[in-house]
DNA sequence: TACCAATAGTTAGTGTGACAAATATATAAA
DNA sequence: TTTATATATTTGTCACACTAACTATTGGTA
């Protein structure tokens, strides 16, 4: 039945997403990158957008606030990120990379691009377009359905 | 640069997989299904293959042993699954659904197919084939690279 | 028989994800 | 100014993923 078949997309998606994260994390560990995959995502976005608040950054990386708070906690402990009190709004912080954070990003960026390429062997630019279109459609279909 | 572009697949994949799980979990909660999305996956596979060992089931659903142990623990607590000592091998168990587990599966199956359909709006059977092909290729590219 | 490697499953530690509730501060309305 | 509401972040709880280490058992082999 078609319905049964389509229902398998969730399984394939979950399985592949986990494999991708697992592979990257394994490479991160081998290379002693000193950050996790999610911590890298946060660092990378901070390096491209300085002085974000936590909420802004959370929206950018599609993580919820509690999750981001905890990731930032870890990055602060590792001394890659600092929370600077917002000059006008005492509720919020401006996030910025430390010296150490900046050099970590430039050290890791090329290595991570290399790791990411592995997944895309045997696939074309056109495949990527299809992939992106389908994933975005699924996302849109389900977004706005959850508490919005 | 193409490399930068391709590297975004991991982000898109992770984001969409999380949205799919979140949407389903939200519907599960609203419908008071009394199980999580992952618990459902395990129940469903048990209903299609009785008397599996935990390791066999883990391979089937692509979860690792510790994760499966905890999911089975929870399903036993909820009285949907029982661990029966394996008659020949005292190290392992045969898993089987209780009466309650069987009726839970048949109660939830149609509802979940309906929930799963939502994601596939505006997409075709051909899209599904492409989707499956690309995800499987990515999986294969990275599999066997991690401790195997 | 005694040893040893492999296997089944569990436990513990850390990180992440979702959700709800709490705290502090800001802003708008009465 | 007081009150009400909204926003930024944190804390707590539960579930899941991955790793490493551990127990018990099995099966092969010297």
Tab-separated table of C-alpha atoms (C1' of nucleotides) in Angstrom:
chain	number	residue	atom	x	y	z
A	1	UNK	CA	0.000	0.000	0.000
A	2	UNK	CA	1.257	3.442	-0.884
A	3	UNK	CA	0.476	4.801	2.553
A	4	UNK	CA	2.646	2.189	4.239
A	5	UNK	CA	5.457	2.920	1.836
A	6	UNK	CA	5.446	6.666	2.357
A	7	UNK	CA	5.339	6.177	6.098
A	8	UNK	CA	8.847	4.806	5.846
A	9	UNK	CA	10.273	8.232	5.021
A	10	UNK	CA	10.447	9.010	8.735
A	11	UNK	CA	12.502	5.918	9.405
A	12	UNK	CA	14.905	6.585	6.516
A	13	UNK	CA	15.261	10.194	7.520
A	14	UNK	CA	15.949	9.470	11.153
A	15	UNK	CA	18.370	6.668	10.338
A	16	UNK	CA	20.363	8.743	7.870
A	17	UNK	CA	20.451	11.853	10.033
A	18	UNK	CA	21.820	9.801	12.892
A	19	UNK	CA	24.423	8.175	10.669
A	20	UNK	CA	25.585	11.551	9.398
A	21	UNK	CA	25.935	12.918	12.904
A	22	UNK	CA	27.589	9.768	14.138
A	23	UNK	CA	30.115	9.750	11.303
A	24	UNK	CA	31.017	13.381	11.812
A	25	UNK	CA	31.266	12.998	15.572
A	26	UNK	CA	33.534	10.028	15.121
A	27	UNK	CA	35.822	12.051	12.859
A	28	UNK	CA	35.713	14.970	15.285
A	29	UNK	CA	36.850	12.647	18.001
A	30	UNK	CA	39.641	11.086	15.981
A	31	UNK	CA	40.904	14.540	15.059
A	32	UNK	CA	40.626	15.718	18.665
A	33	UNK	CA	38.533	18.705	17.657
A	34	UNK	CA	37.471	19.282	21.276
A	35	UNK	CA	33.891	20.134	20.265
A	36	UNK	CA	30.796	18.154	19.368
A	37	UNK	CA	28.962	18.421	16.059
A	38	UNK	CA	26.271	20.663	17.520
A	39	UNK	CA	28.799	22.824	19.318
A	40	UNK	CA	30.542	23.286	15.974
A	41	UNK	CA	27.309	24.426	14.330
A	42	UNK	CA	26.930	27.068	17.015
A	43	UNK	CA	30.552	28.207	16.784
A	44	UNK	CA	30.354	28.446	13.003
A	45	UNK	CA	27.229	30.588	13.080
A	46	UNK	CA	28.743	32.813	15.744
A	47	UNK	CA	31.797	33.348	13.601
A	48	UNK	CA	29.570	34.543	10.773
A	49	UNK	CA	27.301	36.699	12.943
A	50	UNK	CA	28.827	38.390	15.941
A	51	UNK	CA	26.891	39.937	18.813
A	52	UNK	CA	23.805	37.765	18.459
A	53	UNK	CA	21.540	37.231	21.431
A	54	UNK	CA	20.869	33.662	22.439
A	55	UNK	CA	17.361	33.800	21.033
A	56	UNK	CA	18.582	35.111	17.685
A	57	UNK	CA	21.214	32.420	17.517
A	58	UNK	CA	18.683	29.764	18.507
A	59	UNK	CA	16.463	30.774	15.587
A	60	UNK	CA	19.411	30.713	13.240
A	61	UNK	CA	20.426	27.168	14.070
A	62	UNK	CA	16.882	25.894	14.685
A	63	UNK	CA	17.467	24.834	18.250
A	64	UNK	CA	15.243	25.758	21.165
A	65	UNK	CA	16.380	28.120	23.888
A	66	UNK	CA	17.042	25.597	26.634
A	67	UNK	CA	19.165	23.507	24.302
A	68	UNK	CA	21.135	26.525	23.174
A	69	UNK	CA	21.663	27.702	26.737
A	70	UNK	CA	23.314	24.399	27.533
A	71	UNK	CA	25.477	24.379	24.428
A	72	UNK	CA	26.631	27.919	25.174
A	73	UNK	CA	27.374	26.880	28.759
A	74	UNK	CA	29.715	24.200	27.456
A	75	UNK	CA	31.367	26.524	24.935
A	76	UNK	CA	31.930	29.098	27.682
A	77	UNK	CA	33.481	26.430	29.895
A	78	UNK	CA	35.804	25.549	27.015
A	79	UNK	CA	36.563	29.235	26.702
A	80	UNK	CA	35.515	29.588	23.063
A	81	UNK	CA	32.557	31.903	23.709
A	82	UNK	CA	31.722	34.697	26.128
A	83	UNK	CA	28.395	36.092	27.283
A	84	UNK	CA	28.554	39.878	27.303
A	85	UNK	CA	25.676	41.681	29.028
A	86	UNK	CA	23.554	43.535	26.501
A	87	UNK	CA	24.129	47.274	26.972
A	88	UNK	CA	20.440	48.217	26.767
A	89	UNK	CA	18.598	45.068	27.790
A	90	UNK	CA	19.605	43.513	31.069
A	91	UNK	CA	17.650	40.355	30.262
A	92	UNK	CA	19.863	39.317	27.422
A	93	UNK	CA	23.428	38.700	26.375
A	94	UNK	CA	25.482	39.369	23.316
A	95	UNK	CA	27.502	36.341	22.372
A	96	UNK	CA	30.972	36.630	20.990
A	97	UNK	CA	33.854	34.355	20.212
A	98	UNK	CA	37.000	34.574	22.275
A	99	UNK	CA	40.417	34.650	20.621
A	100	UNK	CA	40.563	30.955	21.254
A	101	UNK	CA	37.135	30.492	19.674
A	102	UNK	CA	38.121	32.409	16.559
A	103	UNK	CA	41.237	30.356	15.994
A	104	UNK	CA	39.322	27.157	16.687
A	105	UNK	CA	36.851	28.021	13.944
A	106	UNK	CA	39.508	28.749	11.362
A	107	UNK	CA	41.404	25.633	12.358
A	108	UNK	CA	38.383	23.361	12.023
A	109	UNK	CA	36.518	24.827	9.072
A	110	UNK	CA	38.509	23.188	6.257
A	111	UNK	CA	38.735	19.870	8.070
A	112	UNK	CA	34.995	19.764	8.536
A	113	UNK	CA	34.254	20.603	4.922
A	114	UNK	CA	36.361	17.607	4.035
A	115	UNK	CA	34.454	15.361	6.420
A	116	UNK	CA	31.148	16.601	5.057
A	117	UNK	CA	32.133	15.790	1.483
A	118	UNK	CA	32.331	12.075	2.180
A	119	UNK	CA	28.544	11.744	2.380
A	120	UNK	CA	28.090	13.229	-1.047
A	121	UNK	CA	30.133	10.724	-3.038
A	122	UNK	CA	28.255	9.291	-6.034
A	123	UNK	CA	25.747	12.131	-5.874
A	124	UNK	CA	25.466	15.152	-8.117
A	125	UNK	CA	24.607	18.819	-7.818
A	126	UNK	CA	21.224	18.008	-9.255
A	127	UNK	CA	20.700	15.406	-6.546
A	128	UNK	CA	21.456	18.059	-4.002
A	129	UNK	CA	18.794	20.338	-5.464
A	130	UNK	CA	16.214	17.533	-5.292
A	131	UNK	CA	17.290	16.616	-1.803
A	132	UNK	CA	16.991	20.198	-0.629
A	133	UNK	CA	13.611	20.685	-2.323
A	134	UNK	CA	12.112	17.562	-0.787
A	135	UNK	CA	13.454	18.166	2.708
A	136	UNK	CA	12.300	21.771	2.642
A	137	UNK	CA	8.846	20.718	1.467
A	138	UNK	CA	8.541	18.214	4.291
A	139	UNK	CA	9.701	20.827	6.757
A	140	UNK	CA	7.168	23.332	5.488
A	141	UNK	CA	4.372	20.770	5.544
A	142	UNK	CA	4.917	20.170	9.230
A	143	UNK	CA	5.955	23.612	10.355
A	144	UNK	CA	3.319	25.945	11.679
A	145	UNK	CA	1.491	22.843	12.839
A	146	UNK	CA	3.399	22.863	16.078
A	147	UNK	CA	2.579	25.699	18.442
A	148	UNK	CA	2.663	28.502	15.919
B	1	UNK	CA	31.650	27.297	-3.410
B	2	UNK	CA	30.202	23.876	-4.058
B	3	UNK	CA	31.873	22.402	-1.014
B	4	UNK	CA	30.223	24.910	1.310
B	5	UNK	CA	26.890	24.258	-0.338
B	6	UNK	CA	27.031	20.494	0.000
B	7	UNK	CA	28.094	20.828	3.607
B	8	UNK	CA	24.640	22.206	4.305
B	9	UNK	CA	23.007	18.831	3.666
B	10	UNK	CA	23.804	17.829	7.231
B	11	UNK	CA	22.030	20.850	8.606
B	12	UNK	CA	18.959	20.355	6.410
B	13	UNK	CA	18.838	16.689	7.241
B	14	UNK	CA	19.104	17.182	10.966
B	15	UNK	CA	16.583	20.001	10.976
B	16	UNK	CA	14.010	18.063	8.984
B	17	UNK	CA	14.456	14.824	10.898
B	18	UNK	CA	13.904	16.688	14.138
B	19	UNK	CA	10.823	18.415	12.777
B	20	UNK	CA	9.343	15.119	11.637
B	21	UNK	CA	9.894	13.537	15.024
B	22	UNK	CA	8.627	16.579	16.853
B	23	UNK	CA	5.464	16.771	14.761
B	24	UNK	CA	4.703	13.101	15.242
B	25	UNK	CA	5.431	13.246	18.961
B	26	UNK	CA	3.144	16.224	19.272
B	27	UNK	CA	0.331	14.315	17.578
B	28	UNK	CA	1.054	11.257	19.713
B	29	UNK	CA	0.673	13.422	22.765
B	30	UNK	CA	-2.546	15.060	21.637
B	31	UNK	CA	-4.010	11.643	20.859
B	32	UNK	CA	-2.811	10.265	24.197
B	33	UNK	CA	-1.081	7.352	22.499
B	34	UNK	CA	0.890	6.597	25.677
B	35	UNK	CA	4.079	5.833	23.736
B	36	UNK	CA	6.865	7.879	22.181
B	37	UNK	CA	7.735	7.839	18.506
B	38	UNK	CA	10.698	5.532	19.073
B	39	UNK	CA	8.699	3.246	21.337
B	40	UNK	CA	6.165	2.967	18.532
B	41	UNK	CA	8.868	1.968	16.062
B	42	UNK	CA	9.916	-0.827	18.385
B	43	UNK	CA	6.350	-1.987	19.039
B	44	UNK	CA	5.578	-2.023	15.331
B	45	UNK	CA	8.609	-4.114	14.483
B	46	UNK	CA	7.840	-6.508	17.314
B	47	UNK	CA	4.332	-6.963	15.992
B	48	UNK	CA	5.764	-7.982	12.630
B	49	UNK	CA	8.522	-10.227	14.017
B	50	UNK	CA	7.804	-12.109	17.200
B	51	UNK	CA	10.421	-13.773	19.394
B	52	UNK	CA	13.329	-11.548	18.404
B	53	UNK	CA	16.270	-11.139	20.711
B	54	UNK	CA	17.182	-7.605	21.720
B	55	UNK	CA	20.205	-7.616	19.457
B	56	UNK	CA	18.173	-8.785	16.469
B	57	UNK	CA	15.579	-6.114	17.131
B	58	UNK	CA	18.277	-3.487	17.570
B	59	UNK	CA	19.665	-4.300	14.128
B	60	UNK	CA	16.210	-4.150	12.641
B	61	UNK	CA	15.429	-0.660	13.900
B	62	UNK	CA	19.020	0.623	13.666
B	63	UNK	CA	19.338	1.470	17.311
B	64	UNK	CA	22.232	0.508	19.554
B	65	UNK	CA	21.917	-1.962	22.389
B	66	UNK	CA	21.901	0.464	25.304
B	67	UNK	CA	19.196	2.561	23.669
B	68	UNK	CA	17.091	-0.488	22.945
B	69	UNK	CA	17.521	-1.792	26.479
B	70	UNK	CA	15.969	1.406	27.811
B	71	UNK	CA	13.157	1.464	25.305
B	72	UNK	CA	12.315	-2.143	26.149
B	73	UNK	CA	12.493	-1.289	29.861
B	74	UNK	CA	9.904	1.436	29.332
B	75	UNK	CA	7.669	-0.776	27.206
B	76	UNK	CA	7.823	-3.500	29.859
B	77	UNK	CA	6.884	-0.992	32.531
B	78	UNK	CA	3.904	0.013	30.413
B	79	UNK	CA	3.075	-3.662	30.078
B	80	UNK	CA	3.179	-3.793	26.278
B	81	UNK	CA	6.197	-6.104	26.021
B	82	UNK	CA	7.638	-9.014	27.998
B	83	UNK	CA	11.157	-10.411	28.174
B	84	UNK	CA	11.001	-14.200	28.017
B	85	UNK	CA	14.214	-16.065	28.846
B	86	UNK	CA	15.613	-17.748	25.768
B	87	UNK	CA	15.177	-21.527	26.192
B	88	UNK	CA	18.691	-22.395	24.969
B	89	UNK	CA	20.755	-19.290	25.673
B	90	UNK	CA	20.616	-17.902	29.178
B	91	UNK	CA	22.292	-14.682	28.082
B	92	UNK	CA	19.432	-13.550	25.927
B	93	UNK	CA	15.704	-12.896	25.893
B	94	UNK	CA	12.948	-13.436	23.425
B	95	UNK	CA	10.742	-10.393	23.194
B	96	UNK	CA	7.049	-10.643	22.710
B	97	UNK	CA	4.053	-8.380	22.830
B	98	UNK	CA	1.524	-8.760	25.610
B	99	UNK	CA	-2.208	-8.786	24.892
B	100	UNK	CA	-2.168	-5.132	25.755
B	101	UNK	CA	0.731	-4.530	23.376
B	102	UNK	CA	-1.021	-6.267	20.514
B	103	UNK	CA	-4.170	-4.226	20.885
B	104	UNK	CA	-2.130	-1.052	21.270
B	105	UNK	CA	-0.459	-1.721	17.928
B	106	UNK	CA	-3.701	-2.330	16.076
B	107	UNK	CA	-5.268	0.700	17.734
B	108	UNK	CA	-2.415	3.030	16.764
B	109	UNK	CA	-1.400	1.749	13.341
B	110	UNK	CA	-4.036	3.552	11.236
B	111	UNK	CA	-3.768	6.754	13.255
B	112	UNK	CA	-0.025	6.886	12.739
B	113	UNK	CA	-0.254	6.275	9.005
B	114	UNK	CA	-2.514	9.293	8.881
B	115	UNK	CA	-0.039	11.421	10.840
B	116	UNK	CA	2.790	10.308	8.589
B	117	UNK	CA	0.909	11.345	5.455
B	118	UNK	CA	0.940	15.003	6.406
B	119	UNK	CA	4.653	15.343	5.641
B	120	UNK	CA	4.194	14.079	2.132
B	121	UNK	CA	1.722	16.678	0.908
B	122	UNK	CA	2.770	18.312	-2.366
B	123	UNK	CA	5.188	15.493	-3.047
B	124	UNK	CA	4.862	12.604	-5.470
B	125	UNK	CA	5.736	8.949	-5.627
B	126	UNK	CA	8.666	9.862	-7.842
B	127	UNK	CA	9.874	12.287	-5.205
B	128	UNK	CA	9.779	9.461	-2.725
B	129	UNK	CA	11.972	7.326	-4.967
B	130	UNK	CA	14.515	10.126	-5.302
B	131	UNK	CA	14.396	10.822	-1.598
B	132	UNK	CA	14.972	7.169	-0.779
B	133	UNK	CA	17.784	6.818	-3.293
B	134	UNK	CA	19.659	9.857	-2.013
B	135	UNK	CA	19.263	9.029	1.666
B	136	UNK	CA	20.342	5.443	1.080
B	137	UNK	CA	23.383	6.604	-0.880
B	138	UNK	CA	24.417	8.930	1.920
B	139	UNK	CA	23.925	6.150	4.425
B	140	UNK	CA	26.034	3.760	2.382
B	141	UNK	CA	28.763	6.341	1.876
B	142	UNK	CA	29.202	6.726	5.610
B	143	UNK	CA	28.479	3.203	6.756
B	144	UNK	CA	31.366	0.879	7.304
B	145	UNK	CA	33.422	3.984	8.040
B	146	UNK	CA	32.430	3.882	11.669
B	147	UNK	CA	33.951	1.059	13.653
B	148	UNK	CA	33.066	-1.708	11.263
C	1	DT	C1'	39.462	-29.902	32.027
C	2	DA	C1'	41.002	-25.270	31.851
C	3	DC	C1'	41.394	-21.334	29.280
C	4	DC	C1'	39.976	-17.704	26.196
C	5	DA	C1'	37.684	-15.092	22.807
C	6	DA	C1'	33.130	-13.824	21.367
C	7	DT	C1'	28.374	-12.649	22.410
C	8	DA	C1'	23.946	-10.782	24.999
C	9	DG	C1'	22.667	-7.559	27.733
C	10	DT	C1'	23.238	-3.850	31.307
C	11	DT	C1'	25.051	0.334	33.593
C	12	DA	C1'	27.166	4.856	33.807
C	13	DG	C1'	28.556	9.335	31.885
C	14	DT	C1'	27.928	13.060	28.688
C	15	DG	C1'	25.457	15.565	25.212
C	16	DT	C1'	21.274	16.749	22.953
C	17	DG	C1'	16.069	17.518	22.194
C	18	DA	C1'	11.358	18.685	23.648
C	19	DC	C1'	8.487	20.667	26.828
C	20	DA	C1'	6.881	23.086	31.020
C	21	DA	C1'	7.642	26.148	34.550
C	22	DA	C1'	10.290	29.736	36.913
C	23	DT	C1'	12.879	34.217	37.158
C	24	DA	C1'	14.101	38.648	35.789
C	25	DT	C1'	13.435	42.451	33.058
C	26	DA	C1'	11.122	45.270	29.574
C	27	DT	C1'	7.215	47.503	27.562
C	28	DA	C1'	2.487	48.826	26.918
C	29	DA	C1'	-1.900	49.978	28.834
C	30	DA	C1'	-4.976	51.811	32.334
D	1	DT	C1'	2.282	54.965	38.634
D	2	DT	C1'	0.411	50.651	38.886
D	3	DT	C1'	-0.802	46.706	36.377
D	4	DA	C1'	-0.671	43.523	32.782
D	5	DT	C1'	1.623	41.333	29.267
D	6	DA	C1'	5.551	40.011	26.624
D	7	DT	C1'	10.407	38.664	26.164
D	8	DA	C1'	15.226	36.530	27.402
D	9	DT	C1'	17.170	33.147	29.714
D	10	DT	C1'	17.476	29.387	32.977
D	11	DT	C1'	16.125	25.107	35.425
D	12	DG	C1'	13.970	20.569	35.787
D	13	DT	C1'	12.369	16.318	33.845
D	14	DC	C1'	12.088	12.714	30.628
D	15	DA	C1'	13.645	10.365	26.406
D	16	DC	C1'	17.227	9.101	23.199
D	17	DA	C1'	22.305	8.523	21.092
D	18	DC	C1'	26.924	7.185	21.605
D	19	DT	C1'	30.895	5.438	24.173
D	20	DA	C1'	33.146	2.690	27.456
D	21	DA	C1'	33.211	-0.534	30.866
D	22	DC	C1'	31.115	-4.415	33.142
D	23	DT	C1'	28.591	-9.139	34.113
D	24	DA	C1'	27.146	-13.413	32.657
D	25	DT	C1'	27.226	-16.937	29.481
D	26	DT	C1'	28.577	-19.510	25.457
D	27	DG	C1'	31.549	-22.081	22.451
D	28	DG	C1'	35.888	-23.380	20.765
D	29	DT	C1'	40.488	-25.079	21.720
D	30	DA	C1'	44.717	-26.556	23.952
